[in-house]
Amino acid sequence: PVDENTHNMVCSVCKGEQTEAHDWDEGKVTKEPTEWEEGVKTYTCGTCSYTKTEPVDKLVHECVWSDWYPNGDENHKRDCMDDNCDKFETLPHEWDNGEITKEPTCKETGVKTYTCQVCQHTRTEDIPVIDHEWSDWTPNNDGATHSRYCRCNETQTDDHKFDDGEVTQAPTHEAVGEKKYTCDDCGYFYTEDIPALT
C-alpha cells in the first residue's frame, strides 16, 4: 500500500512501478454498535489486504418509561428506566373536576380537592364561607324583641317592627274599641283600647 487510497506494484525485472486504487470489499462489521456506542466497519483491499475503518451509527434507543410521578404542582414526570439513559418527559397535570373534602359553614371556609388523573397528585382550593341559615324570627318573652337562630349556634336578636295597627273592634257610644299592632317579622302582636265614642 501507498496510502489509504492506492497501492503500487514493482516489476521484479525493471523495477518499474504501477500505482492503482485499492479495490475495497463490501466491508465487515468488526465491532457491533450498541445504543450507547458506535460500532466499527472494516474494509479490506482485495489486492494488497490494506484495511480501513468507518464508524457504524449507534442503535436507536427505545426508552422503557417509569410510571408518571408528581413533579411539583404544575406537572408530572417520567424517566427512562435504563441506567445509561438520562431521558425524561414532563407534562401538565390533568385535573379532575374536584371533590368537596370539607364542607363550608357560616364560620369556616371549606376545602375542594383536585386530583391529577395521571399521577394522583392533589391540590386544594378554599370554598368561601356560606351565609347564615337563619330560622324564622321567634318572639321573646320580653314583649319588645324577637330572635332567630343559625345552625352554627349563632343567635340574632332585634326589636319588633310593628305595623300601623288595624282596628279589630270599632268603638261605640257604649263600649271601647280595640286596635291590634302586629310585628312584620315574627307575627307577635299587642292590642290597645280605642276610647268609646262621646
Coordinates of C-alpha atoms in Angstrom, one line a residue:
P1 CA 0.0 0.0 0.0
V2 CA 1.0 3.6 -0.7
D3 CA -1.7 5.3 1.3
E4 CA -5.4 4.9 2.2
N5 CA -6.4 5.3 -1.4
T6 CA -3.8 3.5 -3.5
H7 CA -1.3 0.7 -3.7
N8 CA 1.6 0.0 -6.2
M9 CA 3.3 -2.9 -7.8
V10 CA 7.0 -3.1 -8.6
C11 CA 8.3 -5.0 -11.6
S12 CA 10.9 -7.6 -10.5
V13 CA 12.9 -7.2 -13.7
C14 CA 12.9 -3.5 -14.4
K15 CA 11.9 -2.2 -11.1
G16 CA 9.2 -0.1 -12.7
E17 CA 6.2 0.8 -10.5
Q18 CA 2.5 0.8 -11.2
T19 CA 0.0 2.6 -8.9
E20 CA -3.6 1.6 -8.6
A21 CA -6.6 2.4 -6.4
H22 CA -7.5 0.0 -3.6
D23 CA -10.2 -2.4 -4.6
W24 CA -12.3 -2.4 -1.4
D25 CA -14.6 -5.3 -0.4
E26 CA -18.1 -4.6 0.9
G27 CA -16.8 -4.4 4.4
K28 CA -17.4 -6.3 7.6
V29 CA -18.7 -5.1 10.9
T30 CA -15.9 -5.8 13.3
K31 CA -17.5 -4.1 16.3
E32 CA -21.2 -4.2 16.8
P33 CA -22.9 -0.9 17.6
T34 CA -25.0 -0.5 20.8
E35 CA -27.5 2.0 22.0
W36 CA -24.6 3.9 23.7
E37 CA -21.6 3.3 21.5
E38 CA -20.8 3.4 17.7
G39 CA -19.7 0.2 16.0
V40 CA -16.8 -0.3 13.6
K41 CA -16.9 -1.5 10.0
T42 CA -13.7 -2.7 8.4
Y43 CA -13.0 -2.7 4.7
T44 CA -10.2 -4.8 3.1
C45 CA -8.4 -4.2 -0.2
G46 CA -8.6 -7.5 -2.2
T47 CA -5.3 -6.8 -3.8
C48 CA -3.0 -5.7 -1.0
S49 CA -5.0 -6.6 2.1
Y50 CA -4.8 -3.0 3.3
T51 CA -7.7 -2.1 5.7
K52 CA -9.7 1.0 6.6
T53 CA -12.5 1.5 9.1
E54 CA -15.6 3.7 9.4
P55 CA -18.0 4.2 12.3
V56 CA -21.4 2.5 12.4
D57 CA -24.2 4.6 13.9
K58 CA -25.5 3.8 17.4
L59 CA -28.6 1.8 17.6
V60 CA -31.8 3.7 18.2
H61 CA -32.6 3.6 21.9
E62 CA -36.2 2.7 22.8
C63 CA -36.9 4.0 26.3
V64 CA -38.7 1.9 28.8
W65 CA -40.6 4.5 30.8
S66 CA -41.2 4.6 34.6
D67 CA -44.7 5.5 35.9
W68 CA -45.7 9.1 36.0
Y69 CA -44.9 10.8 39.3
P70 CA -45.6 14.3 40.7
N71 CA -43.1 17.0 39.8
G72 CA -44.5 19.9 41.7
D73 CA -47.9 21.5 41.4
E74 CA -47.6 22.2 37.7
N75 CA -46.6 19.0 36.0
H76 CA -45.7 15.3 36.4
K77 CA -42.6 13.5 35.1
R78 CA -41.4 10.1 34.0
D79 CA -37.9 8.7 33.4
C80 CA -36.2 6.2 31.2
M81 CA -35.5 3.2 33.4
D82 CA -32.2 2.3 31.7
D83 CA -29.3 3.4 33.9
N84 CA -27.4 4.5 30.9
C85 CA -30.1 6.9 29.7
D86 CA -30.9 10.2 31.2
K87 CA -34.0 11.0 29.1
F88 CA -37.2 12.1 30.8
E89 CA -40.6 13.6 29.9
T90 CA -42.8 16.2 31.7
L91 CA -46.5 17.0 31.0
P92 CA -49.0 19.3 32.7
H93 CA -51.3 17.8 35.4
E94 CA -54.7 16.6 34.2
W95 CA -57.0 17.7 37.0
D96 CA -60.4 16.2 37.6
N97 CA -63.5 18.3 38.5
G98 CA -62.6 18.3 42.2
E99 CA -64.3 16.9 45.3
I100 CA -65.5 18.8 48.3
T101 CA -63.4 17.3 51.1
K102 CA -64.6 19.8 53.8
E103 CA -68.0 21.5 53.7
P104 CA -68.0 25.2 54.3
T105 CA -70.0 26.7 57.1
C106 CA -71.0 30.2 58.0
K107 CA -67.9 30.4 60.3
E108 CA -65.3 28.4 58.4
T109 CA -64.1 28.1 54.8
G110 CA -64.5 24.7 53.1
V111 CA -62.0 22.8 51.0
K112 CA -62.2 21.4 47.5
T113 CA -59.6 18.9 46.5
Y114 CA -58.5 18.3 42.8
T115 CA -56.6 15.1 41.8
C116 CA -54.4 14.6 38.7
Q117 CA -55.8 11.7 36.8
V118 CA -52.4 10.6 35.7
C119 CA -50.1 10.8 38.7
Q120 CA -52.7 11.2 41.6
H121 CA -51.0 14.5 42.8
T122 CA -53.6 16.7 44.6
R123 CA -54.1 20.4 45.1
T124 CA -56.8 22.2 47.1
E125 CA -58.9 25.4 46.9
D126 CA -60.7 27.2 49.7
I127 CA -64.5 27.4 49.4
P128 CA -65.8 30.7 50.8
V129 CA -67.9 30.7 54.0
I130 CA -71.7 30.4 53.3
D131 CA -74.4 32.8 54.5
H132 CA -76.1 32.0 57.8
E133 CA -79.1 29.7 57.5
W134 CA -81.4 31.6 59.8
S135 CA -84.6 30.2 61.4
D136 CA -87.8 32.2 61.4
W137 CA -88.0 35.1 63.9
T138 CA -89.4 33.9 67.2
P139 CA -90.9 36.4 69.8
N140 CA -89.1 36.7 73.1
N141 CA -90.9 36.8 76.4
D142 CA -89.9 40.5 76.9
G143 CA -92.6 41.7 74.5
A144 CA -90.1 44.0 72.8
T145 CA -87.8 41.8 70.8
H146 CA -87.6 38.6 68.7
S147 CA -84.7 36.3 67.9
R148 CA -83.6 33.9 65.2
Y149 CA -81.0 31.1 65.2
C150 CA -78.4 29.7 62.8
R151 CA -77.3 26.0 62.8
C152 CA -73.8 27.3 63.8
N153 CA -75.4 28.3 67.2
E154 CA -75.3 32.0 66.5
T155 CA -78.3 34.0 67.7
Q156 CA -79.5 37.3 66.3
T157 CA -81.9 39.5 68.3
D158 CA -83.8 42.6 67.1
D159 CA -86.6 44.9 68.2
H160 CA -90.2 44.2 66.9
K161 CA -91.2 46.1 63.8
F162 CA -94.9 46.9 64.4
D163 CA -97.2 47.9 61.6
D164 CA -99.5 51.0 61.9
G165 CA -102.2 48.9 63.6
E166 CA -105.6 47.5 62.5
V167 CA -108.9 48.3 64.1
T168 CA -110.2 44.9 65.1
Q169 CA -113.2 46.3 67.0
A170 CA -114.7 49.7 66.4
P171 CA -115.6 51.7 69.4
T172 CA -119.2 52.6 70.1
H173 CA -121.0 55.0 72.4
E174 CA -121.4 52.2 74.9
A175 CA -118.1 50.3 74.5
V176 CA -114.4 50.9 73.9
G177 CA -112.9 49.5 70.6
E178 CA -109.7 47.7 70.0
K179 CA -106.7 48.2 67.7
K180 CA -104.2 45.4 67.0
Y181 CA -100.5 46.1 66.2
T182 CA -98.5 43.2 64.6
C183 CA -94.7 42.7 64.2
D184 CA -94.0 42.4 60.5
D185 CA -91.1 39.9 61.2
C186 CA -92.4 37.5 63.7
G187 CA -96.1 37.9 63.9
Y188 CA -96.1 39.0 67.6
F189 CA -98.9 41.4 68.3
Y190 CA -100.4 43.5 71.1
T191 CA -103.7 45.5 71.4
E192 CA -104.7 48.9 72.5
D193 CA -108.1 50.1 73.6
I194 CA -109.9 52.7 71.5
P195 CA -111.9 55.1 73.7
A196 CA -115.7 54.9 73.4
L197 CA -117.3 57.5 71.3
T198 CA -118.6 60.5 73.1

